[in-house]
mmCIF file of C-alpha atoms in Angstrom:
data_model
loop_
_atom_site.group_PDB
_atom_site.id
_atom_site.type_symbol
_atom_site.label_atom_id
_atom_site.label_comp_id
_atom_site.label_asym_id
_atom_site.label_seq_id
_atom_site.Cartn_x
_atom_site.Cartn_y
_atom_site.Cartn_z
ATOM 1 C CA MET G 8 -0.045 0.055 0.173
ATOM 2 C CA ILE G 9 1.261 3.574 -0.817
ATOM 3 C CA GLN G 10 1.232 5.900 2.250
ATOM 4 C CA PRO G 11 -1.021 8.752 1.573
ATOM 5 C CA ASP G 12 1.810 11.547 1.889
ATOM 6 C CA VAL G 13 3.780 9.548 -0.742
ATOM 7 C CA ARG G 14 0.732 8.972 -2.896
ATOM 8 C CA SER G 15 -0.080 12.791 -3.150
ATOM 9 C CA ILE G 16 3.581 13.552 -4.466
ATOM 10 C CA LEU G 17 3.513 10.604 -6.920
ATOM 11 C CA ASP G 18 0.214 11.925 -8.276
ATOM 12 C CA GLY G 19 1.826 15.286 -9.066
ATOM 13 C CA THR G 20 4.931 15.595 -11.367
ATOM 14 C CA PRO G 21 7.938 14.777 -8.977
ATOM 15 C CA ILE G 22 11.455 14.471 -10.545
ATOM 16 C CA ALA G 23 12.148 10.767 -10.196
ATOM 17 C CA HIS G 24 15.324 8.601 -10.435
ATOM 18 C CA ILE G 25 14.986 4.800 -10.585
ATOM 19 C CA ALA G 26 17.962 2.544 -9.515
ATOM 20 C CA THR G 27 18.161 -1.107 -10.880
ATOM 21 C CA VAL G 28 20.514 -3.606 -10.761
ATOM 22 C CA LEU G 29 22.934 -4.401 -13.729
ATOM 23 C CA PRO G 30 24.082 -8.082 -14.500
ATOM 24 C CA ASP G 31 27.306 -7.514 -12.764
ATOM 25 C CA GLY G 32 25.534 -6.170 -9.731
ATOM 26 C CA ALA G 33 26.499 -2.581 -10.278
ATOM 27 C CA PRO G 34 23.749 0.081 -9.891
ATOM 28 C CA HIS G 35 22.036 1.747 -12.974
ATOM 29 C CA SER G 36 20.229 4.962 -12.371
ATOM 30 C CA VAL G 37 17.901 6.886 -14.845
ATOM 31 C CA PRO G 38 15.352 9.609 -14.499
ATOM 32 C CA VAL G 39 11.801 8.394 -15.148
ATOM 33 C CA TRP G 40 8.062 9.563 -15.040
ATOM 34 C CA VAL G 41 6.336 7.957 -12.070
ATOM 35 C CA GLY G 42 2.950 7.619 -11.072
ATOM 36 C CA THR G 43 0.291 5.439 -9.246
ATOM 37 C CA HIS G 44 -2.100 2.670 -10.094
ATOM 38 C CA GLY G 45 -4.204 1.373 -7.490
ATOM 39 C CA ASP G 46 -1.843 0.257 -4.661
ATOM 40 C CA HIS G 47 1.365 0.106 -7.004
ATOM 41 C CA VAL G 48 3.895 2.729 -8.069
ATOM 42 C CA VAL G 49 4.209 2.839 -11.935
ATOM 43 C CA ILE G 50 6.988 3.639 -14.271
ATOM 44 C CA LEU G 51 6.822 3.499 -18.152
ATOM 45 C CA THR G 52 9.648 2.100 -20.160
ATOM 46 C CA GLY G 53 10.533 0.728 -23.580
ATOM 47 C CA PRO G 54 10.712 -3.036 -23.559
ATOM 48 C CA HIS G 55 14.298 -3.147 -24.583
ATOM 49 C CA THR G 56 15.632 -0.474 -22.315
ATOM 50 C CA ARG G 57 18.488 -1.278 -19.880
ATOM 51 C CA LYS G 58 16.091 -0.606 -16.982
ATOM 52 C CA ALA G 59 13.471 -2.930 -18.385
ATOM 53 C CA ARG G 60 15.933 -5.554 -19.182
ATOM 54 C CA ASN G 61 17.370 -5.263 -15.533
ATOM 55 C CA LEU G 62 14.101 -5.157 -13.924
ATOM 56 C CA ARG G 63 12.893 -8.305 -15.927
ATOM 57 C CA ARG G 64 15.896 -10.274 -14.593
ATOM 58 C CA ASP G 65 15.995 -8.627 -11.138
ATOM 59 C CA PRO G 66 12.681 -6.910 -9.956
ATOM 60 C CA ARG G 67 14.290 -5.104 -7.059
ATOM 61 C CA VAL G 68 14.088 -1.291 -7.397
ATOM 62 C CA ALA G 69 14.777 1.935 -5.604
ATOM 63 C CA ILE G 70 13.280 5.281 -6.544
ATOM 64 C CA SER G 71 14.174 8.788 -5.118
ATOM 65 C CA LEU G 72 12.169 11.750 -6.114
ATOM 66 C CA THR G 73 11.448 15.260 -4.990
ATOM 67 C CA PRO G 74 8.140 17.087 -5.450
ATOM 68 C CA ALA G 75 8.103 19.602 -8.420
ATOM 69 C CA ASP G 76 7.520 22.393 -5.883
ATOM 70 C CA ASN G 77 9.820 21.446 -3.279
ATOM 71 C CA PRO G 78 13.213 19.903 -4.659
ATOM 72 C CA PHE G 79 14.584 19.598 -1.164
ATOM 73 C CA GLN G 80 11.905 17.236 0.169
ATOM 74 C CA PRO G 81 13.234 13.818 -0.565
ATOM 75 C CA VAL G 82 10.873 10.913 -1.016
ATOM 76 C CA LEU G 83 12.456 7.478 -1.003
ATOM 77 C CA ILE G 84 10.758 4.199 -2.006
ATOM 78 C CA ARG G 85 12.180 0.626 -2.291
ATOM 79 C CA GLY G 86 10.258 -2.154 -3.701
ATOM 80 C CA ARG G 87 10.035 -4.787 -6.387
ATOM 81 C CA VAL G 88 8.265 -5.089 -9.789
ATOM 82 C CA VAL G 89 5.365 -7.552 -9.372
ATOM 83 C CA GLU G 90 3.693 -7.215 -12.754
ATOM 84 C CA TRP G 91 4.359 -5.854 -16.411
ATOM 85 C CA ILE G 92 1.388 -4.260 -18.190
ATOM 86 C CA GLU G 93 1.810 -4.188 -22.173
ATOM 87 C CA GLY G 94 -0.591 -3.172 -25.057
ATOM 88 C CA ASP G 95 -3.777 -1.121 -24.742
ATOM 89 C CA ALA G 96 -3.940 -1.613 -20.961
ATOM 90 C CA ALA G 97 -0.501 -0.161 -20.644
ATOM 91 C CA TRP G 98 -1.326 2.706 -23.128
ATOM 92 C CA GLU G 99 -4.090 3.842 -20.826
ATOM 93 C CA ILE G 100 -1.643 4.257 -17.903
ATOM 94 C CA VAL G 101 1.075 5.908 -20.269
ATOM 95 C CA ASP G 102 -1.245 8.434 -21.403
ATOM 96 C CA ARG G 103 -2.402 9.481 -17.835
ATOM 97 C CA ILE G 104 1.142 9.769 -16.833
ATOM 98 C CA ALA G 105 2.175 11.785 -19.718
ATOM 99 C CA THR G 106 -0.754 13.883 -19.673
ATOM 100 C CA LYS G 107 0.194 15.050 -16.100
ATOM 101 C CA TYR G 108 3.828 15.797 -17.211
ATOM 102 C CA VAL G 109 3.290 17.196 -20.674
ATOM 103 C CA GLY G 110 -0.534 17.857 -21.008
ATOM 104 C CA GLY G 111 -1.280 15.165 -23.568
ATOM 105 C CA PRO G 112 -0.896 11.554 -24.624
ATOM 106 C CA TYR G 113 2.467 9.850 -25.209
ATOM 107 C CA SER G 114 3.786 9.426 -28.783
ATOM 108 C CA ARG G 115 3.077 6.021 -30.246
ATOM 109 C CA ASP G 116 6.330 6.200 -32.220
ATOM 110 C CA GLU G 117 7.782 3.384 -29.618
ATOM 111 C CA ARG G 118 6.052 0.705 -27.604
ATOM 112 C CA ARG G 119 5.882 1.662 -23.792
ATOM 113 C CA ASP G 120 5.226 -1.019 -21.062
ATOM 114 C CA ILE G 121 4.330 -0.471 -17.542
ATOM 115 C CA ALA G 122 6.007 -1.828 -14.639
ATOM 116 C CA LEU G 123 3.799 -2.091 -11.426
ATOM 117 C CA ILE G 124 6.147 -1.791 -8.358
ATOM 118 C CA GLU G 125 4.894 -3.002 -4.988
ATOM 119 C CA PRO G 126 6.635 -0.743 -2.389
ATOM 120 C CA ASP G 127 8.361 -2.236 0.589
ATOM 121 C CA ARG G 128 9.654 0.759 2.068
ATOM 122 C CA GLN G 129 8.648 4.401 1.562
ATOM 123 C CA ARG G 130 9.585 7.566 3.275
ATOM 124 C CA VAL G 131 9.102 11.269 2.904
ATOM 125 C CA GLY G 132 11.997 12.897 4.418
#
């Protein structure tokens, strides 16, 4: 379950970075758009990106983010990807997230999948 204070930040337009684990055990961190879907944190990604390949091999993830209106308020989330959503169902979530960040639907030039993340730890700091 996502804590209410964390959810309110995720439902905004936070600047988020996701850390995954490379095959050699090293960390890999990239910026992402982030949101919620039910009781899960969600990110969108291309199916063949490094982060997607990392998460399909090892679903553990750490996300750090800051609210758009307060870059000095850290939010930390750790968890694991518990499900992938693809196709039309993914595009509904992708477009909802894109709309909050850029005001409209995401380009259909490339496939996008949704990773559902179940948070184990979460903290607004």
